[in-house]
mmCIF file of C-alpha atoms in Angstrom:
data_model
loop_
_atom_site.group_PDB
_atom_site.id
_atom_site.type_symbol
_atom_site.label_atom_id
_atom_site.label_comp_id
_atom_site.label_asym_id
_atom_site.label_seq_id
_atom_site.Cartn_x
_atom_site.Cartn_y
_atom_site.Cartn_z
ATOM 1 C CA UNK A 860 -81.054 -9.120 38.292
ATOM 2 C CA UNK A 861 -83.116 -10.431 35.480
ATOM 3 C CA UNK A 862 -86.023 -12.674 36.482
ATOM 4 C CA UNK A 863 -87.164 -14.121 32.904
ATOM 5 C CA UNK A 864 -86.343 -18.129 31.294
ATOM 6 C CA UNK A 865 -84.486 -16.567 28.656
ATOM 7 C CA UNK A 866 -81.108 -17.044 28.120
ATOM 8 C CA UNK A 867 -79.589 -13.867 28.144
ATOM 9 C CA UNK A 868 -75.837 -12.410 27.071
ATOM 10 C CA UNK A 869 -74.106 -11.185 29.872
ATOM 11 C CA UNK A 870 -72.225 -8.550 28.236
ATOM 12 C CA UNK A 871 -74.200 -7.038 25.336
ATOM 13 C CA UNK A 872 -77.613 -8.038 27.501
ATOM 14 C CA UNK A 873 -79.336 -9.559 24.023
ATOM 15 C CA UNK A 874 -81.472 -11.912 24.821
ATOM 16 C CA UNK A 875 -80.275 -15.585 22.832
ATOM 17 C CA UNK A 876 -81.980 -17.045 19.941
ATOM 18 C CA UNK A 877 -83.496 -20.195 20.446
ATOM 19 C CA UNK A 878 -81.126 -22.159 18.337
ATOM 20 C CA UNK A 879 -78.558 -21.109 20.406
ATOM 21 C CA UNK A 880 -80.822 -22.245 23.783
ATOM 22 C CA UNK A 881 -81.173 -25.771 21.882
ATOM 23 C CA UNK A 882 -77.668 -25.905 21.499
ATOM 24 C CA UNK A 883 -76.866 -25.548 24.968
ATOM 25 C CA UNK A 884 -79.037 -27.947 25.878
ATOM 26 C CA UNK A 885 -77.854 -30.730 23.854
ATOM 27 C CA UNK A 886 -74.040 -29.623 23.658
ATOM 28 C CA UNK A 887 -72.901 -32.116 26.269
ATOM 29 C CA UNK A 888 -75.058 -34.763 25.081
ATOM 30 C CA UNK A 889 -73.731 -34.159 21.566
ATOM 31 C CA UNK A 890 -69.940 -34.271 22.656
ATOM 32 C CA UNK A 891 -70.404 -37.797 24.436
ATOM 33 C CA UNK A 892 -72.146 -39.081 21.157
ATOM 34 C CA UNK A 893 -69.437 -38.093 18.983
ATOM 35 C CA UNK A 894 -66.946 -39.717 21.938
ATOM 36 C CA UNK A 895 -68.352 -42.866 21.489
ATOM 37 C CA UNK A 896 -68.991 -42.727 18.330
ATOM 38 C CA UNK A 897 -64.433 -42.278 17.728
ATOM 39 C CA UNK A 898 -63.483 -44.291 20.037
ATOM 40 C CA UNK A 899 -65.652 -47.173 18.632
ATOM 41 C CA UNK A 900 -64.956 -46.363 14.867
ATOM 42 C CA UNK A 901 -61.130 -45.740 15.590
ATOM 43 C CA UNK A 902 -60.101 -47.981 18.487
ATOM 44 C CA UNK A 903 -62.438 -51.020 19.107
ATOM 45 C CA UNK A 904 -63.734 -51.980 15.379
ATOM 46 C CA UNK A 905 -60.776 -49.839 13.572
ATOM 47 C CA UNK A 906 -63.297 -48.832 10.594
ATOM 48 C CA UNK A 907 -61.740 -45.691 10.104
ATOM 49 C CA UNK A 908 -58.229 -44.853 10.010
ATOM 50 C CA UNK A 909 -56.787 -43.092 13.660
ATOM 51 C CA UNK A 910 -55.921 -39.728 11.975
ATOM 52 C CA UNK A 911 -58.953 -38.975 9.878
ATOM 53 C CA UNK A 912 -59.864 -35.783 10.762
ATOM 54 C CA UNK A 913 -63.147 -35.222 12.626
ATOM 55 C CA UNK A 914 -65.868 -33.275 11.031
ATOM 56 C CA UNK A 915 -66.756 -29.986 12.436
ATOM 57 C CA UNK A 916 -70.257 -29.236 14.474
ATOM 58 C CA UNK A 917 -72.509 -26.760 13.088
ATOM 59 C CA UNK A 918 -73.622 -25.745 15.791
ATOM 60 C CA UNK A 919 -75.640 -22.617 16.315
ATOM 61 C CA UNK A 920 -73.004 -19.980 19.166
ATOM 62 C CA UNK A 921 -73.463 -16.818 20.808
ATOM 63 C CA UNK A 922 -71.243 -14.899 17.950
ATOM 64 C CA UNK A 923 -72.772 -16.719 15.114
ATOM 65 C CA UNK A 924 -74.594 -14.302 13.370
ATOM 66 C CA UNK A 925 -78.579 -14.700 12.945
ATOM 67 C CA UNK A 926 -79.893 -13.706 10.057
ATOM 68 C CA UNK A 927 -77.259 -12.237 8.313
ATOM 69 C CA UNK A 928 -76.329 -14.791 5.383
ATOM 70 C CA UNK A 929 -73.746 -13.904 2.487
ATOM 71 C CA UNK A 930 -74.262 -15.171 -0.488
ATOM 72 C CA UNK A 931 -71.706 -17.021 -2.225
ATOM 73 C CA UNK A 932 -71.851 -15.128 -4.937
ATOM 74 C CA UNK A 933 -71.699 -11.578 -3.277
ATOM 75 C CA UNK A 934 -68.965 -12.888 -1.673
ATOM 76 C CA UNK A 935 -67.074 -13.586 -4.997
ATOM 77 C CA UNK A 936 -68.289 -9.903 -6.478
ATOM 78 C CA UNK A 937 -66.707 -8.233 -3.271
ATOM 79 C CA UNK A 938 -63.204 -10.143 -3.663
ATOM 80 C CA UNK A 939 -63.526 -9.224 -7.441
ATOM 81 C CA UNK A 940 -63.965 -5.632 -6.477
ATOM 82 C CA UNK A 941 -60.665 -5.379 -4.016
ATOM 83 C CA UNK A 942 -58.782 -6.968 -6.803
ATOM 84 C CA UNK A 943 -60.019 -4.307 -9.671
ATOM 85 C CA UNK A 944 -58.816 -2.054 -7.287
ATOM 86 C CA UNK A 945 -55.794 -3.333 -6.189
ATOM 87 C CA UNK A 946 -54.560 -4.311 -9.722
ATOM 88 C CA UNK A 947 -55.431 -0.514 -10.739
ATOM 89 C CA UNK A 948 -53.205 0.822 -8.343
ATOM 90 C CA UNK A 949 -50.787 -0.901 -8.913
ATOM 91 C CA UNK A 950 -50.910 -0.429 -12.473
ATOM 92 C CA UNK A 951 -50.861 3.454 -12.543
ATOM 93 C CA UNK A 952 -48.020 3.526 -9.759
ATOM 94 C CA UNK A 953 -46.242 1.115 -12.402
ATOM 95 C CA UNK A 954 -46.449 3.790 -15.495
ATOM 96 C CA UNK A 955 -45.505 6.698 -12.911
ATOM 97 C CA UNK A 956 -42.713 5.013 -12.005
ATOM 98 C CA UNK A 957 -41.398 4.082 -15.248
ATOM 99 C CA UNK A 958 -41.598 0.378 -14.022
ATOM 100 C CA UNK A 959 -41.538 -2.698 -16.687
ATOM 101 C CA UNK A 960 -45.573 -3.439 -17.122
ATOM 102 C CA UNK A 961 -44.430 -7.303 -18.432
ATOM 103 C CA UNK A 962 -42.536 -7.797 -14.937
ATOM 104 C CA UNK A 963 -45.317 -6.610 -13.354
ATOM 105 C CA UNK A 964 -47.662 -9.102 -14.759
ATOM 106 C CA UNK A 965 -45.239 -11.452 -14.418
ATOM 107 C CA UNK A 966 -45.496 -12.274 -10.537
ATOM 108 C CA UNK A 967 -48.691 -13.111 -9.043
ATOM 109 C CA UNK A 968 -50.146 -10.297 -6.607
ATOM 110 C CA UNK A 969 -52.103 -12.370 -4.109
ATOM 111 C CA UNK A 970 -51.275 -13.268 -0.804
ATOM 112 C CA UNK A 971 -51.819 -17.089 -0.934
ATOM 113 C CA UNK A 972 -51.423 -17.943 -4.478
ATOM 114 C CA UNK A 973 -54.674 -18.741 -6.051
ATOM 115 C CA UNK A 974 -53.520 -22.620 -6.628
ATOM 116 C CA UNK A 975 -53.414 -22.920 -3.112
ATOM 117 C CA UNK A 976 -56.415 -20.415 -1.855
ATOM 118 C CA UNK A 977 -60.321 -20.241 -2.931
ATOM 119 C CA UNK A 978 -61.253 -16.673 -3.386
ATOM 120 C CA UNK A 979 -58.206 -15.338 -0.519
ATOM 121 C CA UNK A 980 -59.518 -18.573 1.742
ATOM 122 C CA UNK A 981 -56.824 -21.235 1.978
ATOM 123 C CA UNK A 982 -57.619 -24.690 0.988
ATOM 124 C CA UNK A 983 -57.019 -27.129 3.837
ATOM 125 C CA UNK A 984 -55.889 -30.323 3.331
ATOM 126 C CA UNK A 985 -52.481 -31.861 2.753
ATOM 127 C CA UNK A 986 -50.408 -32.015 -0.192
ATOM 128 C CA UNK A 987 -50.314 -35.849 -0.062
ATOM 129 C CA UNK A 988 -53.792 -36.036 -0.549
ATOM 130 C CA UNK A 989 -53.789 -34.238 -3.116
ATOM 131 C CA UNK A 990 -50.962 -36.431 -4.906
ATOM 132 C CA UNK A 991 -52.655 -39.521 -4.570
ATOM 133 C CA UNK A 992 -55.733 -38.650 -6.371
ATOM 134 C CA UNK A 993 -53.360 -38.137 -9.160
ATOM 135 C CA UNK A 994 -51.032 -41.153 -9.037
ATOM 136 C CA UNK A 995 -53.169 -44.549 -7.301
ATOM 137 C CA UNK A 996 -55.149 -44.709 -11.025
ATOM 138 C CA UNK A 997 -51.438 -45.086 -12.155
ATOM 139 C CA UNK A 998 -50.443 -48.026 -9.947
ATOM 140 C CA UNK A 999 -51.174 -51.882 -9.860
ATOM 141 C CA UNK A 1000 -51.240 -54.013 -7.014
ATOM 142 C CA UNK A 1001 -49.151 -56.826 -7.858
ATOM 143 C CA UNK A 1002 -50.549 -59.528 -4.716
ATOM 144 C CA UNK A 1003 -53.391 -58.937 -2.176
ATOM 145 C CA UNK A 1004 -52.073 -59.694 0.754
ATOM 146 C CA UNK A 1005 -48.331 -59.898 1.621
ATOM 147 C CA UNK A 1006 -47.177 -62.603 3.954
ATOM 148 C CA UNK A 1007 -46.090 -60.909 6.969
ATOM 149 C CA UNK A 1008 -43.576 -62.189 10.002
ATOM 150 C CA UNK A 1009 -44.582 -59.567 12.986
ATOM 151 C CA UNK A 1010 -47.284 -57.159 13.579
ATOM 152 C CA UNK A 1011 -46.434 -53.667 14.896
ATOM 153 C CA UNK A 1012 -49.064 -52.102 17.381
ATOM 154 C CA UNK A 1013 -49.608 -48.580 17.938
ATOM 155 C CA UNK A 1014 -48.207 -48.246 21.522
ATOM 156 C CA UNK A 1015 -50.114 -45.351 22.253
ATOM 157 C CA UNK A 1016 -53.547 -46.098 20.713
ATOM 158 C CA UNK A 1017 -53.262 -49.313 22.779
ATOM 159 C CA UNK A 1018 -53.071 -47.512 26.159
ATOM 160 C CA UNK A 1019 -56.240 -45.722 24.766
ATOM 161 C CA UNK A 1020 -58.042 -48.323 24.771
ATOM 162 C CA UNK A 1021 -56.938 -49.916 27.733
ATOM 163 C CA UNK A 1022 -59.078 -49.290 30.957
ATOM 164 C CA UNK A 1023 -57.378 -48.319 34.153
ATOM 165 C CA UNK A 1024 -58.923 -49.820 36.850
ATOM 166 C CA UNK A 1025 -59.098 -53.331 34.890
ATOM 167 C CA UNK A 1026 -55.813 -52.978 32.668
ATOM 168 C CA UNK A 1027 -52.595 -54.646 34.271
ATOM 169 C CA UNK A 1028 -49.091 -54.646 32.926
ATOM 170 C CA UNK A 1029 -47.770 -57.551 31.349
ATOM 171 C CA UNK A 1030 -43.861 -58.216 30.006
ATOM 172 C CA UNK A 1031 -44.097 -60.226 27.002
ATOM 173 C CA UNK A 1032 -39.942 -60.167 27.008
ATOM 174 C CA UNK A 1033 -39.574 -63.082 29.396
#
């Protein structure tokens, strides 16, 4: 029942900021780009490896919230704060209970374990990655390229690629 050129939130009735109205605008155009833009980086000129993982949008949404930034360093002071807390709770329920204060520092008391987390966030990534950062200063290459008898094609990156309406099939076993 609303007669206006704003875009408008159904549920809460709020009208939409304009970075959200730009981002509606260009979302599909933005999505075909980005298409294009893998399959020609990953399956025609093979620039970049098939299972790099594609960078996120930042894109402005409907639930992002506008105007309400969090410093990094609040952030920090806050996750500081719960851990006083937590840690001083634990510690007096520790002497009431006549518990052993050098066991008690002796396990950690986070829920990821802060090699693995930044500030209760987990780190993504892969361990792998993470190895051979560490270890390819440590190798040598001994040739640059080996000689090689056969060549073994990604079956299912190939049909990828393929179109249907030109592609035929083809047995290479006769």
């Amino acid at each position: 029942m609303e007669d206006s050129q704003d875009l408008l939130v159904l549920d809460t009735k709020d009208i939409a900021p304009t970075s959200v109205v730009d981002t509606i605008r260009k979302i599909e155009k933005i999505g075909k780009t980005q298409y294009e833009k893998y399959i020609e980086d990953r399956l025609i000129k093979r620039t970049v490896p098939i299972f790099e993982p594609i960078k996120k949008n930042a894109l402005a949404l409907f639930r992002t919230p506008h105007g309400k930034t969090v410093s990094a360093m609040k952030d920090k002071i806050s996750i500081l704060k719960s851990d006083v807390s937590l840690f001083s709770r634990l510690y007096i329920s520790c002497q009431t209970r006549g518990g052993d204060l050098e066991d008690f520092f002796a396990h950690e008391n986070n829920i990821n374990p802060p090699a693995l987390s930044q500030h209760g966030k987990m780190r993504l990534g892969t361990k792998s990655d993470l190895l051979s950062k560490c270890l390819e200063p440590l190798t040598t290459t001994t040739c640059d390229a080996p000689e090689v008898d056969a060549l073994v094609i990604d079956g299912a990156a190939i049909v990828n690629m393929l179109k249907p309406s030109t592609s035929h099939i083809v047995n290479i076993c006769d």
